[in-house]
PDB file of C-alpha atoms and ligand atoms in Angstrom:
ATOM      1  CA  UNK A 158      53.230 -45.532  59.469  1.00 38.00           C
ATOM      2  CA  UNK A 159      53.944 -49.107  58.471  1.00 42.00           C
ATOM      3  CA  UNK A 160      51.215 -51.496  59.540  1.00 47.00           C
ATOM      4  CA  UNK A 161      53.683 -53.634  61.546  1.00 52.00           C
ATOM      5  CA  UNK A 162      54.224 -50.333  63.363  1.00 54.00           C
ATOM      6  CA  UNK A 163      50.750 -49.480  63.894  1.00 55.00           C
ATOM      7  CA  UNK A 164      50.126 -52.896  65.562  1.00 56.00           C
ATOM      8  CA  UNK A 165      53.103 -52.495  67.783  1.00 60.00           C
ATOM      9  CA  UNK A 166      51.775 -49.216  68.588  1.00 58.00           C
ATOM     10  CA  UNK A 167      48.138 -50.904  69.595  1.00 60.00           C
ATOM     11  CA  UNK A 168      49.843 -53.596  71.485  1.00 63.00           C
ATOM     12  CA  UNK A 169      51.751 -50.967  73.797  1.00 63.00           C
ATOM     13  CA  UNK A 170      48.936 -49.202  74.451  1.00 60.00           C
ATOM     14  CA  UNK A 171      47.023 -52.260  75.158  1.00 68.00           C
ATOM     15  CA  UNK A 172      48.958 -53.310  77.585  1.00 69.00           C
ATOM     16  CA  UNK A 173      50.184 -50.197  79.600  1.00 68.00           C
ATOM     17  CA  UNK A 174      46.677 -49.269  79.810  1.00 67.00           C
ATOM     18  CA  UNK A 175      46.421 -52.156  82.253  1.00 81.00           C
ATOM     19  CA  UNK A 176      49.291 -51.374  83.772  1.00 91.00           C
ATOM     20  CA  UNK A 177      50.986 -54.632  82.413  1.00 94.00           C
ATOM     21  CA  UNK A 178      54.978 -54.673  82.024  1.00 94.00           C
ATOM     22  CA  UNK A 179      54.828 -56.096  78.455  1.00 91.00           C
ATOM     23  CA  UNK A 180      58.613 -57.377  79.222  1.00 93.00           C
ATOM     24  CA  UNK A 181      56.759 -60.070  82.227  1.00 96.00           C
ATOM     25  CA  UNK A 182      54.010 -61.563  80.329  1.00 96.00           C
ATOM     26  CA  UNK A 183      53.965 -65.466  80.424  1.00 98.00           C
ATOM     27  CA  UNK A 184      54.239 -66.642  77.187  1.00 98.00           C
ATOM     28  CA  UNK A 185      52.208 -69.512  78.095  1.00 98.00           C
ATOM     29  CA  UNK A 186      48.998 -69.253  80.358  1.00 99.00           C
ATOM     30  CA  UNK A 187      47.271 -72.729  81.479  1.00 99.00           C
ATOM     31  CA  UNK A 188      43.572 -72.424  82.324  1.00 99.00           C
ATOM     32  CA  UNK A 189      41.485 -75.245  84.277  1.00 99.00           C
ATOM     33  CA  UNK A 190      38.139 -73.696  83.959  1.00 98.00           C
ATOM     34  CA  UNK A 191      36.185 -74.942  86.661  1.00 98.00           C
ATOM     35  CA  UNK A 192      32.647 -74.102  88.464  1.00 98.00           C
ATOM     36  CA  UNK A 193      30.709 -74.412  85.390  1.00 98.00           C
ATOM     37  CA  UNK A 194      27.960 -76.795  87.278  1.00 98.00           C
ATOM     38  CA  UNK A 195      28.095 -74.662  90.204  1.00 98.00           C
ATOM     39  CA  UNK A 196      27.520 -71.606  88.191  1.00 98.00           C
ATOM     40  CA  UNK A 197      24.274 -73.408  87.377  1.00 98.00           C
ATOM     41  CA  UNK A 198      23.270 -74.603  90.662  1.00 98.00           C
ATOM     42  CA  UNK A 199      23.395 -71.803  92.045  1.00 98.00           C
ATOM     43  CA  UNK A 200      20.780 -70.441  89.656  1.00 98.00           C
ATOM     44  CA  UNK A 201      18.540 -73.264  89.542  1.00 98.00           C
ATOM     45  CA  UNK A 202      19.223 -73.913  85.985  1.00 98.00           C
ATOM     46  CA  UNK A 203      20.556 -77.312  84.776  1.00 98.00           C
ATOM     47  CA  UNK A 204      24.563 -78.009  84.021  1.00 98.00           C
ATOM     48  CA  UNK A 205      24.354 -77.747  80.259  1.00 98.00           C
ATOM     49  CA  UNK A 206      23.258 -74.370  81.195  1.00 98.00           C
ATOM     50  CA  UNK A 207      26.641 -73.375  82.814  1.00 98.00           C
ATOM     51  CA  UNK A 208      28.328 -74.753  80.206  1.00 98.00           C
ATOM     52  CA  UNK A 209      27.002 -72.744  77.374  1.00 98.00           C
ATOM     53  CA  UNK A 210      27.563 -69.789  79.717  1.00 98.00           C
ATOM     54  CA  UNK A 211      31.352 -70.979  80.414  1.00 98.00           C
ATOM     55  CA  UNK A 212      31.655 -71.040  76.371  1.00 98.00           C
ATOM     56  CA  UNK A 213      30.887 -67.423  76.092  1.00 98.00           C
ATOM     57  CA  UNK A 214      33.741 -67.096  79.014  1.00 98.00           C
ATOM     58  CA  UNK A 215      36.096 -68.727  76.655  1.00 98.00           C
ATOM     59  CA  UNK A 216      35.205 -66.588  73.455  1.00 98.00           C
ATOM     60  CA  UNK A 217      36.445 -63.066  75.976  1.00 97.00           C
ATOM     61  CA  UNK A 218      38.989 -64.578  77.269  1.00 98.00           C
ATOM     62  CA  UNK A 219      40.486 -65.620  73.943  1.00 98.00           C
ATOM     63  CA  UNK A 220      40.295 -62.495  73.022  1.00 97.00           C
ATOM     64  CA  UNK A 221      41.797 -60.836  75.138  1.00 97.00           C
ATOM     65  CA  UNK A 222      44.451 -62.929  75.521  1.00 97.00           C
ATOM     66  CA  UNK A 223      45.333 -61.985  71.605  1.00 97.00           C
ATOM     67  CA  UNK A 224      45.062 -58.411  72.147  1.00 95.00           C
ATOM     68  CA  UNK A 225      47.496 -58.656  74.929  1.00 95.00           C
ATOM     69  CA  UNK A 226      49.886 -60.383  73.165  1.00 95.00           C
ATOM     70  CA  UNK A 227      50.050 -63.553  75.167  1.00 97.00           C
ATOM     71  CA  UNK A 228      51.584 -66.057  72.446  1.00 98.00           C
ATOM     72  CA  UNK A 229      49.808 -69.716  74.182  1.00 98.00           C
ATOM     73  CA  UNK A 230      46.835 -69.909  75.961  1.00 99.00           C
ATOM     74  CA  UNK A 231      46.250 -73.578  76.945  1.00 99.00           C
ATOM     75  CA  UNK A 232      42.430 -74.130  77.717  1.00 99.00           C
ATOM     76  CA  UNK A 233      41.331 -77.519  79.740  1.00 99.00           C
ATOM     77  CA  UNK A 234      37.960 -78.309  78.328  1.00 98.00           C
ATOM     78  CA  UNK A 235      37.103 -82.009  79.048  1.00 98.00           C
ATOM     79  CA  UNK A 236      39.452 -84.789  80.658  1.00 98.00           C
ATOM     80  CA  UNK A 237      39.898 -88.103  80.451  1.00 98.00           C
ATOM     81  CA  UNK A 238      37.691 -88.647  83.935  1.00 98.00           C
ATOM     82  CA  UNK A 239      35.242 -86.690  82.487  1.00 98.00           C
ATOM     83  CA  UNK A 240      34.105 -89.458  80.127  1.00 98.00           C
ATOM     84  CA  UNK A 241      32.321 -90.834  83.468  1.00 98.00           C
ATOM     85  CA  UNK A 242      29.919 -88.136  83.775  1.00 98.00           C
ATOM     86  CA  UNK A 243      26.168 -88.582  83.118  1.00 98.00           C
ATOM     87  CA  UNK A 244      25.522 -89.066  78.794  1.00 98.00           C
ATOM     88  CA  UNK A 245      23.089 -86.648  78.702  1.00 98.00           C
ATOM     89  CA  UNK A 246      26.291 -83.721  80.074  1.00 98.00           C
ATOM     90  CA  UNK A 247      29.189 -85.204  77.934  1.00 98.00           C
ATOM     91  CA  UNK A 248      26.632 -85.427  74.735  1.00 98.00           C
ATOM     92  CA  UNK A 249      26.019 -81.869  75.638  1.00 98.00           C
ATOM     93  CA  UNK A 250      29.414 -80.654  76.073  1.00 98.00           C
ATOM     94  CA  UNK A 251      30.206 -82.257  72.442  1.00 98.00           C
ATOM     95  CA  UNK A 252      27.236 -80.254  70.687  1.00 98.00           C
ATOM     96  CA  UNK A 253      28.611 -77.059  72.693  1.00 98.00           C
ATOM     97  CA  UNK A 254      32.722 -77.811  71.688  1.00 98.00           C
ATOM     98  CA  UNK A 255      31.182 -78.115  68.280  1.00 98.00           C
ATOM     99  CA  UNK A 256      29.181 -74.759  67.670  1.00 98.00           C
ATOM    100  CA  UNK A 257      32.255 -73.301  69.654  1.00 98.00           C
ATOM    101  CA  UNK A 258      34.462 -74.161  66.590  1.00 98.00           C
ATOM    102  CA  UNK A 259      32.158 -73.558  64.556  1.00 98.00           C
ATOM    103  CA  UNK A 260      31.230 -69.943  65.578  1.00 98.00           C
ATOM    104  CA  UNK A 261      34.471 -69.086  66.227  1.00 98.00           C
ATOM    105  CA  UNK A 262      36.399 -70.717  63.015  1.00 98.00           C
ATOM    106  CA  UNK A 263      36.572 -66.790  61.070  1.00 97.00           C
ATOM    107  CA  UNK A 264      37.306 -65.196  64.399  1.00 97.00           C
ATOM    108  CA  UNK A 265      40.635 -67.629  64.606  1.00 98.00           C
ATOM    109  CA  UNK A 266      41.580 -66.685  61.267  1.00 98.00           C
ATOM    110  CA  UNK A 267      41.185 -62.715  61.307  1.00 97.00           C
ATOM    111  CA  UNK A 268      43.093 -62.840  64.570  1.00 98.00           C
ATOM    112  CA  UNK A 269      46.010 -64.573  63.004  1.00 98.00           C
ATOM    113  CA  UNK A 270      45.471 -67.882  66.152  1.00 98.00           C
ATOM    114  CA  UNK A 271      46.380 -71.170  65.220  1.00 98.00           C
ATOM    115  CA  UNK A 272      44.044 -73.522  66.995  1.00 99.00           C
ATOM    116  CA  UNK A 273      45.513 -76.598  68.416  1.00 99.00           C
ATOM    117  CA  UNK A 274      43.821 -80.149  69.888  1.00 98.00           C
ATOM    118  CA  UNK A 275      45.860 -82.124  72.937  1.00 98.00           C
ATOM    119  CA  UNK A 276      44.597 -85.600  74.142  1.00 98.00           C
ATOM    120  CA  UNK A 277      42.679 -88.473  73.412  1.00 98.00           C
ATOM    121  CA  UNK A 278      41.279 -86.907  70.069  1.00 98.00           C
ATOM    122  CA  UNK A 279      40.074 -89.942  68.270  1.00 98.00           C
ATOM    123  CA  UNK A 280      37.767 -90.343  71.137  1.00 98.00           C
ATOM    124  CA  UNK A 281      35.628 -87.465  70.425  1.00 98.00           C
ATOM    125  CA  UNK A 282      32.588 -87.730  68.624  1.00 98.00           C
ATOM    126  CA  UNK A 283      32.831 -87.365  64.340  1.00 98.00           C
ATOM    127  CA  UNK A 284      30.696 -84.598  64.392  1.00 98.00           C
ATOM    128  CA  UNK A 285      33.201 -82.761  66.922  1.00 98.00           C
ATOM    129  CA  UNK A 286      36.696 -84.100  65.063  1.00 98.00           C
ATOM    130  CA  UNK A 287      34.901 -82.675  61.238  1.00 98.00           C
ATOM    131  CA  UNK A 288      35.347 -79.521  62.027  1.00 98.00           C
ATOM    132  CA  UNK A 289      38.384 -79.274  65.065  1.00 98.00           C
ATOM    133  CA  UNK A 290      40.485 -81.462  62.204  1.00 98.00           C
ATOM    134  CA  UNK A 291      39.586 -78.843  59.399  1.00 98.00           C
ATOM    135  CA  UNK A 292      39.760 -75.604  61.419  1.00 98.00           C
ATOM    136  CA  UNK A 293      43.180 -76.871  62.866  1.00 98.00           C
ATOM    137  CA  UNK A 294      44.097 -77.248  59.387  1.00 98.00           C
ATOM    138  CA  UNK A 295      42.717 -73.319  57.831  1.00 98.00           C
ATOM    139  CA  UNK A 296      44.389 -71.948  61.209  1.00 98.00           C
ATOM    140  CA  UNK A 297      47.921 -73.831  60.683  1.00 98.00           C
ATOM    141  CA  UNK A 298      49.908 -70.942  59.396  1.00 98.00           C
ATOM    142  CA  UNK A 299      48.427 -68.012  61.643  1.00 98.00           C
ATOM    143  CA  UNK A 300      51.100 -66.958  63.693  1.00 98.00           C
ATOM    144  CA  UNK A 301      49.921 -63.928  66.371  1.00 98.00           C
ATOM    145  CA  UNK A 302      48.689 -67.027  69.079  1.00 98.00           C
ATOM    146  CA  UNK A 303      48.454 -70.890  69.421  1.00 98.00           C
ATOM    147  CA  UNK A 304      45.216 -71.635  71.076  1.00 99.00           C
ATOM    148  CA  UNK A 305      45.219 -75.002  72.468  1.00 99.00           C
ATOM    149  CA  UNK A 306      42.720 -77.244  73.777  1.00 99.00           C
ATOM    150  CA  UNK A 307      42.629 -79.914  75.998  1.00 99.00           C
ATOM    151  CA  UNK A 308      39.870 -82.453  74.728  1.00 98.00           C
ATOM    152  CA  UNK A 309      39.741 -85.737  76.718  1.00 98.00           C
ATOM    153  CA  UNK A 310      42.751 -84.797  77.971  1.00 98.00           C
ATOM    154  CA  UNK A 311      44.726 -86.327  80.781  1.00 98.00           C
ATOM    155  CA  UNK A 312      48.490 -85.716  82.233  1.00 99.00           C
ATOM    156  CA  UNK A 313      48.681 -89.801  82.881  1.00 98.00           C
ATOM    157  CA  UNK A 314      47.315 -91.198  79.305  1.00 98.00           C
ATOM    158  CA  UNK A 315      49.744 -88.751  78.091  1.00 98.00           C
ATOM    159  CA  UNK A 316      53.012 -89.718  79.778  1.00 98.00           C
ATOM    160  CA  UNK A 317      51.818 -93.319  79.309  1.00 98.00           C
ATOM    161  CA  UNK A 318      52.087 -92.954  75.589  1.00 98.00           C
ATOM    162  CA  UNK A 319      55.328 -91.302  75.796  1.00 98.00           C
ATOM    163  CA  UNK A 320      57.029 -93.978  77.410  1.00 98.00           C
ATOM    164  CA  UNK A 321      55.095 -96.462  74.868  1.00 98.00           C
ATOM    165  CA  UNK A 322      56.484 -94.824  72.525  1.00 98.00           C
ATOM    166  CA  UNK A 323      60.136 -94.421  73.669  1.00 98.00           C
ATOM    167  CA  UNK A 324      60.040 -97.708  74.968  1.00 98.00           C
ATOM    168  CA  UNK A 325      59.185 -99.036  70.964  1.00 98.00           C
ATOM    169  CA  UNK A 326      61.924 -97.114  69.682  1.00 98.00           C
ATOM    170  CA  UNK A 327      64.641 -98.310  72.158  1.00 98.00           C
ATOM    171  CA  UNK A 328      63.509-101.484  71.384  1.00 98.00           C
ATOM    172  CA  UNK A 329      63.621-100.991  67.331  1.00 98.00           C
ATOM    173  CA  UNK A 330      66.791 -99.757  67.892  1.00 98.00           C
ATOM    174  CA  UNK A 331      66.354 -96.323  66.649  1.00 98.00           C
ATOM    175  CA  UNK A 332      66.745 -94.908  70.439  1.00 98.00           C
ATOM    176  CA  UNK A 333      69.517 -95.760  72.868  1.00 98.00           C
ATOM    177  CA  UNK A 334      68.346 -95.976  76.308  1.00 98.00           C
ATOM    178  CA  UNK A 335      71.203 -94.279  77.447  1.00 98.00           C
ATOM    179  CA  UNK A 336      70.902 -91.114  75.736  1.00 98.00           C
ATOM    180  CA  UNK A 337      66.987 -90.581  77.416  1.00 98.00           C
ATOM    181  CA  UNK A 338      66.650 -87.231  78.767  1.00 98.00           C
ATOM    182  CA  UNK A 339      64.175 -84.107  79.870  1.00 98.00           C
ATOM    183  CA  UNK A 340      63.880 -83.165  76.496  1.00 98.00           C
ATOM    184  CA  UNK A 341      63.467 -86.457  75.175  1.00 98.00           C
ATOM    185  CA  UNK A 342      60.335 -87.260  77.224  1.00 98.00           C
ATOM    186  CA  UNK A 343      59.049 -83.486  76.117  1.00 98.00           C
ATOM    187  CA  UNK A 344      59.674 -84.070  72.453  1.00 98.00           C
ATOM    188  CA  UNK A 345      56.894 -87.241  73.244  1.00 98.00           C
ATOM    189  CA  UNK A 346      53.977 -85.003  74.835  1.00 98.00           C
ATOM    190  CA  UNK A 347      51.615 -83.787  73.140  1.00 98.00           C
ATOM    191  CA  UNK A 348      53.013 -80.164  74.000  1.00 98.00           C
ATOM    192  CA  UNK A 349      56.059 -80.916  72.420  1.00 98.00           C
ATOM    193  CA  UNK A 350      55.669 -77.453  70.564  1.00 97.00           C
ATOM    194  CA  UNK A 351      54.846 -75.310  73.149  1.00 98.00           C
ATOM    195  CA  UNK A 352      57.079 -73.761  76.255  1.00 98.00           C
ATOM    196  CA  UNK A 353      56.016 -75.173  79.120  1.00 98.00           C
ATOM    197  CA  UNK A 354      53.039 -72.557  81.332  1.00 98.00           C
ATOM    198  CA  UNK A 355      54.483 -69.724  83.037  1.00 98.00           C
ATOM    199  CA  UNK A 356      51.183 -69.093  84.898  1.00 98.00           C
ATOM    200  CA  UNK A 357      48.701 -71.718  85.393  1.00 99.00           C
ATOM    201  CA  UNK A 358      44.633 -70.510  86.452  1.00 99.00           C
ATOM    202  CA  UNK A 359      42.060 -72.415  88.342  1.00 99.00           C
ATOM    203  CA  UNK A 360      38.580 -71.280  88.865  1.00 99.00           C
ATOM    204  CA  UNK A 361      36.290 -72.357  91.287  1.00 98.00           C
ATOM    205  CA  UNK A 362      38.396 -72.230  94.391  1.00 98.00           C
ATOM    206  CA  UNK A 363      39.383 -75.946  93.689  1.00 98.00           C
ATOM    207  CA  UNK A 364      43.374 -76.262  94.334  1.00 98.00           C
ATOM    208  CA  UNK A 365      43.870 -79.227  92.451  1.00 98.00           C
ATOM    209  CA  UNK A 366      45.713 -80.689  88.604  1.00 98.00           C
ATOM    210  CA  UNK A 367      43.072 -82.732  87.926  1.00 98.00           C
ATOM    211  CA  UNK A 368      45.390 -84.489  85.903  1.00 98.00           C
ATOM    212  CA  UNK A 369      46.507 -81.316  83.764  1.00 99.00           C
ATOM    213  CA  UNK A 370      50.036 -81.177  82.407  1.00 99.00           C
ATOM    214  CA  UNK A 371      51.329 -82.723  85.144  1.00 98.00           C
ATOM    215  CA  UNK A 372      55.056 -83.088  83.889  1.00 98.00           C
ATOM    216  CA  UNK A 373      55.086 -79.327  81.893  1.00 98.00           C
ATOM    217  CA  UNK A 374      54.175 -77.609  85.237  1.00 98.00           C
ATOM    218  CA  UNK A 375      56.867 -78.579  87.545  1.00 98.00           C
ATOM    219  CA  UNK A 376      57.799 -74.751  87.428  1.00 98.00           C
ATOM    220  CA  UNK A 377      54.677 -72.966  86.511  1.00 98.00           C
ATOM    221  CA  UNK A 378      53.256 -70.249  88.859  1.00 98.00           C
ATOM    222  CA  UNK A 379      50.037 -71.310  90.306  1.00 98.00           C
ATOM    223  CA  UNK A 380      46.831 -69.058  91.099  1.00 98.00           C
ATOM    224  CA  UNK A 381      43.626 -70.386  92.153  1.00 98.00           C
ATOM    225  CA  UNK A 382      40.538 -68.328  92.096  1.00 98.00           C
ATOM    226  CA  UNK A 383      37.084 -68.801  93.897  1.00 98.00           C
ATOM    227  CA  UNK A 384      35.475 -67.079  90.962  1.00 99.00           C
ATOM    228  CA  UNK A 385      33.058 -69.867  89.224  1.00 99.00           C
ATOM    229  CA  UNK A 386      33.991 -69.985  85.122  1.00 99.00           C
ATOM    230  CA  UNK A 387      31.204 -68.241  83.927  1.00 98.00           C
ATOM    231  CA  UNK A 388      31.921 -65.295  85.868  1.00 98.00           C
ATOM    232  CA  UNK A 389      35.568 -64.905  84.845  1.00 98.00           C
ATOM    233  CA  UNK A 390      36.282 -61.880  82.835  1.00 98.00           C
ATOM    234  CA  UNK A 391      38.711 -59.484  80.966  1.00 96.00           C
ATOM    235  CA  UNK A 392      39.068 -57.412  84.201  1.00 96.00           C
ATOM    236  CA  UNK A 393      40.074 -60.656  86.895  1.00 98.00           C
ATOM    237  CA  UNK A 394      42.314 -62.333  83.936  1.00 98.00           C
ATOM    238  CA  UNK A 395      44.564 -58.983  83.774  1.00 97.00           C
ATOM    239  CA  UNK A 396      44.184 -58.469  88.004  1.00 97.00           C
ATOM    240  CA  UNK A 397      46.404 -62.387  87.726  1.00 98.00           C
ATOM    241  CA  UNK A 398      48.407 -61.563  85.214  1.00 98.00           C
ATOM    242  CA  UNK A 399      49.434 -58.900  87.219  1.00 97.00           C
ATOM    243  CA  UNK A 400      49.905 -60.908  89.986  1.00 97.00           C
ATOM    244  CA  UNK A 401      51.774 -63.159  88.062  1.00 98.00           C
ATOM    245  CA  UNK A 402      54.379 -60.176  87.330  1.00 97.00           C
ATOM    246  CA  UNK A 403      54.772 -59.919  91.195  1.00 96.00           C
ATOM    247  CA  UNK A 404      55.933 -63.497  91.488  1.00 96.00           C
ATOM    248  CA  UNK A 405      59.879 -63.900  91.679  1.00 94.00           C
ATOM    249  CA  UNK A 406      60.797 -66.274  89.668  1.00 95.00           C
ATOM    250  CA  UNK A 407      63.763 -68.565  90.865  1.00 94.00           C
ATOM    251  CA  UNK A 408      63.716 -72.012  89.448  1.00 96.00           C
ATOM    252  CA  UNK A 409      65.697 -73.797  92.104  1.00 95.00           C
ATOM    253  CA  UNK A 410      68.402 -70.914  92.079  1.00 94.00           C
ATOM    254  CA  UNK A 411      69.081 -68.423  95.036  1.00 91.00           C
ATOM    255  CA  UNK A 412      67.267 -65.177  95.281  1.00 78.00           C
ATOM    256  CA  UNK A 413      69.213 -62.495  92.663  1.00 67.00           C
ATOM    257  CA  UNK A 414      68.491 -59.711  95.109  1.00 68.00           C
TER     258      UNK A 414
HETATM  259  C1  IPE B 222      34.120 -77.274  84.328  1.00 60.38           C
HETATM  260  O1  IPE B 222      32.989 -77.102  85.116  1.00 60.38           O
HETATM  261  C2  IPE B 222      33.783 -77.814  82.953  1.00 60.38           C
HETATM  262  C3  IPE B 222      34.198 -79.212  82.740  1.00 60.38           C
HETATM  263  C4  IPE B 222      34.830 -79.975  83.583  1.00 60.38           C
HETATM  264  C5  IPE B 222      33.853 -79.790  81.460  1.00 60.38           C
HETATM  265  P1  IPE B 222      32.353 -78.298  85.952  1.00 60.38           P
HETATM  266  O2  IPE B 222      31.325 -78.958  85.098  1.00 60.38           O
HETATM  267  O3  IPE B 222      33.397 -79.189  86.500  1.00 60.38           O
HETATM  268  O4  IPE B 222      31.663 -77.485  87.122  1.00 60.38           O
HETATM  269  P2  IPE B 222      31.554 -77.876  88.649  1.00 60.38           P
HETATM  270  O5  IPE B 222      32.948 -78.176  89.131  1.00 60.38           O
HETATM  271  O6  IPE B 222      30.666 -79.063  88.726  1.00 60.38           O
HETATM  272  O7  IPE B 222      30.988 -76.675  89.304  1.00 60.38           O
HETATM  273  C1  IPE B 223      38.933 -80.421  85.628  1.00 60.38           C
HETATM  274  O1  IPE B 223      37.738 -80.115  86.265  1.00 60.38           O
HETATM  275  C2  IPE B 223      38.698 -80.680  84.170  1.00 60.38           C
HETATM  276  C3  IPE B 223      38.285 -79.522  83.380  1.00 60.38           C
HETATM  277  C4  IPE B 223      38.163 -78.305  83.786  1.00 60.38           C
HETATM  278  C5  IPE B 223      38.018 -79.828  81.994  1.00 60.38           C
HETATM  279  P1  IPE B 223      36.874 -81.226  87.018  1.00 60.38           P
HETATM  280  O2  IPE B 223      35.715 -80.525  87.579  1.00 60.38           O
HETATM  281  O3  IPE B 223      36.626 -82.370  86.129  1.00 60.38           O
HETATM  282  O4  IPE B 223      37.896 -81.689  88.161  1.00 60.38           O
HETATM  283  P2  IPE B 223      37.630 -82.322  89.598  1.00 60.38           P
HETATM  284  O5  IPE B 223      36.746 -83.522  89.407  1.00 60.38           O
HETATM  285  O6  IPE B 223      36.993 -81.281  90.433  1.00 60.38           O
HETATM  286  O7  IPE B 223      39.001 -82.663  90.116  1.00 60.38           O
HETATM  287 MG1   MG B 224      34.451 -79.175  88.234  1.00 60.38          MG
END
């Protein structure tokens, strides 16, 4: 058997075991992982503490998102808003982002993931962008998965600098007003090479954006969970995904049935 074979072979059986149609998986999945803090609270141990326990949550769920073939999983780490929090949690979120990359930088590369960075990226700390610029870089050919971050991240920073910058290039004259459409305001996000979510997630039993992707979700399907981050596991992602292959579908059209 050829190995391109063997791996289809794994992927079938990784996903029928399940009970996943492998024709219905989103291509993209969105995740606002929320409840961190609460995770914490609720255990008397301090915020940082949910964090680091939300970062192992990450590592599974990357993971299995690669083994079932999911080609984009879009994780929202840190917003713009989230700047405002305390010094002593952001500071601590940047050492944990950091030893994230850092553990995880041969993991990205034997799994054939690209890792990608959305938002405000020169805001982040040196000591974060040293290693999320050169990881990015070693991961820019793999091919199986795009991981993608959202680091200081938000939906209205973003469209603002797309219409800065379609706004400059009317006005240089490279851009005729005229001729703006849908896909020229995509091609100016910072998603401008991914598909837009099939399936968004929120934890925490918060039914909000937050300011996440805000113009690349106008038709993703939504499902909001009251389990807290660090609690969220291989078994409840592939319960929504399944979910998620219940869901018709229709994009403004009438019902096919
Ligand atoms: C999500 O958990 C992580 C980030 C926003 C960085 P929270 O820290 O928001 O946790 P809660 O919402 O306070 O429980
Ligand atoms: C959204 O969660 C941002 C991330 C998960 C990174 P927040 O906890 O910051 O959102 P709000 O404040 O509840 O809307
Ligand atoms: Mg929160």
């Amino acid at each position: 058997m050829n190995s391109d074979a063997s791996i289809d072979a794994e992927a079938a059986f990784v996903l029928e075991k399940p009970g996943l149609n492998p024709a219905l998986l989103p291509r993209h999945v969105a995740i606002i992982m929320d409840g961190n803090g609460r995770w914490a609270k609720k255990r008397l141990l301090n915020r940082i503490s949910g964090h680091e326990k939300g970062a192992d949550a990450v590592r599974t769920i990357v993971r299995t998102a690669r083994r079932l073939g999911i080609s984009a999983l879009t994780l929202y780490a840190f917003s713009t808003e989230n700047w405002q929090r305390p010094k002593a949690e952001v500071s601590g979120l940047m050492i944990l982002l950091r030893r994230f990359l850092e553990s995880e930088r041969k993991t990205l590369i034997e799994n054939d993931i690209r890792l990608n960075a959305i938002g405000q990226i020169h805001r982040l700390p040196e000591s974060v962008r040293n290693i999320l610029v050169p990881v990015m870089h070693e991961t820019a050919s793999c091919k199986a998965m795009v991981l993608t971050l959202a680091l200081s991240y938000g939906a209205r920073a973003e469209i603002v600098q797309m219409a800065k910058m379609i706004a400059s290039a009317a006005k240089a004259g490279a851009l005729d007003p005229d001729a703006v459409d849908e896909k020229t305001i995509s091609d100016h996000l910072y998603t401008r090479d991914l598909p837009d979510p099939d399936l968004l997630i929120r934890t925490s039993g918060e039914m909000r954006l937050s300011n996440f992707l805000l113009w690349q979700m106008a038709y993703t399907e939504m499902v909001f969970t009251p389990t807290l981050w660090p609690d969220f596991d291989e078994a409840e992602f592939i319960t929504i995904l399944k979910t998620y292959q219940h869901r018709e579908r229709r994009f403004g059209a009438v019902d096919p049935s």
